[in-house]
Structures are given as C-alpha cells and as structure tokens.
Amino acid sequence: VQKGTSVTFSTAYDYYDKYFKEYESFRGFLVKDEPRLEQIDELADSVIGYNQRMGEKEYFVNLFPSYAPNMKDYKAYLEKYASSVLDKTSGEKWLSMDHYALTYNTKGEKDLAPNWLSDIEYTAEVGKAHGAKTHFFIQSMPFSFNGTAAGSRDRTPTLADFRLQMYTYLAFGAAGMTHFCYGTPPVNDIEFNESHLALVDREGKKTELYDLAKKVNFELLKFGKAYSSFEWQGVYPVIGSQTLTTRSSDIRNIRNPLDISDLYEFSEITSTRDTLVGSFIDEESNNGYILVNYGETTKSIVSDVSLKCKTANTVRVYQKGKMQEVAVKDGEVKISLEPGEGVFIIPYVKG
C-alpha cells in the first residue's frame, strides 16, 4: 500500500491497524517513490522505527532511473540506498527502480532508452550484493507531451515491446515487475493527455493494452514456479551475426558479462540478432537460462539461436506460454525468437 508523500508514518501505522492488519495479503508500505539522493538519509532515519512497529512487513522504496535530474553517479545512488536503508530493513528486501525503455532517438525514430541496460545491470548487481530481490516497472502505456522528440516516452507498447521489457528484466534475475500503469492516470499538463491510455481506461474499461499485457503475463506464469527456484548468476551477451548497432543501449556495453565458460551447459552460443542470455542455477546445481531477442522491436527481425550442448541430451523450452521437450541433435539445439521474444530453457540429461 502506498504511504503517500504527505502522510506521516504515525498516520500510516494507524491506517494499518484500522484497515490492513487483519489481512495476510498485506505485504507492507510503499514508503517512497523516487527519492532524491539527499532524501535517502531521511529514509534511513525511519527504518528502525518502522521495523519496531511493523515487524517483517516490507519497507518498499522505488528508486529513480539514471536519467533523473541531477543524477551524477547511478551506482553510487543505488549503493547509498542499499547500505543506508535496505540493509537495515527487517522485512523482505527489494531493490526497485523505474527506467522506461520505449523512447525515440535524436532522429525521431523509435528506439530504446540509451542507458536502460546499464541501469538494469547496476540494479541487478547491487541487489545481489545486498541479498535483495529486484523489482522493475514495465512501460505499459504512452506518456509525455514531447511527441517524437528524443527521450519522449509517447509510444504505445506492442506485444513485442511488452515481451522485450519483461524478458530482459528476467534475464537479469528480476523477481517482481509492475505495469506502469494499470489504471489510466487523470489528464494533466505534465505527462498525460486524453489519448494516453493504460491497461484500463479512465472509465474503468479494459483497453487493447490490457490483452497484450495479460498475454505476456501468462507466458511468464507458465514457468514462474520453475524460474523462482533458480538464482541469477549473470548475463552473457551474444552479438548477432546480422547486427551492426553500437548505441549505448547495445548489449556490447554490458560492463560485467559472463564468459561462455560460465554457462556450464553450453560450449558455444551463436545468433543472427543480438541475444541476451541470463544464466541461473538452483540448489541442486541445475542450470536454467533466459534468452531474449534484444533490440528495438521496430528494427528487429527473427533471431535464430544455436546452442552447442556439452552433456545435455534434452532441453525443456518454455516459449509463448507452452512447454516442450526438445531433443539435442548432434550436440546442438536451435531456437527461433521473434523481435523482443524470450524463452526460459532448462537443459538436462534425460535417462
């Protein structure tokens, strides 16, 4: 439940006692949305009192992206919050941020936000270092009054855009995602006009975006239980043989990529388009992988991915809401991914 900027902790605690305490589904308070660097110390001062009053109920804060005003060092910002606030919380630890990926470049062309991958990588690394789950917001509607100007988010997401965002976050180990927005915000003179609609419009009716989001949500639910049993290890970027882009949103700019030797089950991975490979391992040393056809979806085409297996003779593939067992042939498995599409795979030896 969002506490609200103008609501004191004392008032929030009173509301908890009166309206939420009896419900097991109450997880905690969204204490602050997008705090500035100088506000983190204020949050740190409130954590101990929150722990004493709320026990293990979550103290949840959503952080700025790197393109926020006056943001000089994004990793330092994340680390400041993690060490000053997150480490002190007694409830489940979440590191959350909202970097909206769907934008335009300086030519007025649809493109991915320049530092989107960088922000995800920093968040994933800091979250892992502090024992926190990571949470991200999905750009599920158009907003801003800037049209096709560079940096504008005035883009209506397609099915491919939903998939790209959600599978990319999963490739970096995301444990939670929220649609921005589910309900359409009121018209204002800052971000939202009459034509900007979310999953549900201002009259409470479902929009076409609702069906697109629901479709991808159910794809993820198909392997959600299996995915949640794995721990994120890192990301291996595969440079596509037919990809020539060099933007800062490019996978070539991942700072700490895994080596192919870190992927355990695969000796080689090649693809025709840039492909992200998120690597995971469970408590029994089984390996799982998220593969994403990465790039601006309006400029992308199908990526044909080839995976050379070391020992596995079967790969369990979760794709488009279905699971199938794919036999390894001549030591290789091939998977085709549409623009923005992702899959979750588990290679194993079938007895």
mmCIF file of C-alpha atoms in Angstrom, residues 6 12 122 153 262 285 335 344:
data_model
loop_
_atom_site.group_PDB
_atom_site.id
_atom_site.type_symbol
_atom_site.label_atom_id
_atom_site.label_comp_id
_atom_site.label_asym_id
_atom_site.label_seq_id
_atom_site.Cartn_x
_atom_site.Cartn_y
_atom_site.Cartn_z
ATOM 1 C CA SER A 6 2.218 13.865 2.694
ATOM 2 C CA ALA A 12 0.210 5.155 8.139
ATOM 3 C CA TYR A 122 23.630 -1.902 -11.862
ATOM 4 C CA ARG A 153 8.002 8.142 -23.925
ATOM 5 C CA ASP A 262 30.472 -19.586 -17.038
ATOM 6 C CA SER A 285 23.214 -27.317 -9.404
ATOM 7 C CA ILE A 335 15.578 -21.835 -31.155
ATOM 8 C CA PHE A 344 13.211 -19.947 -20.437
#
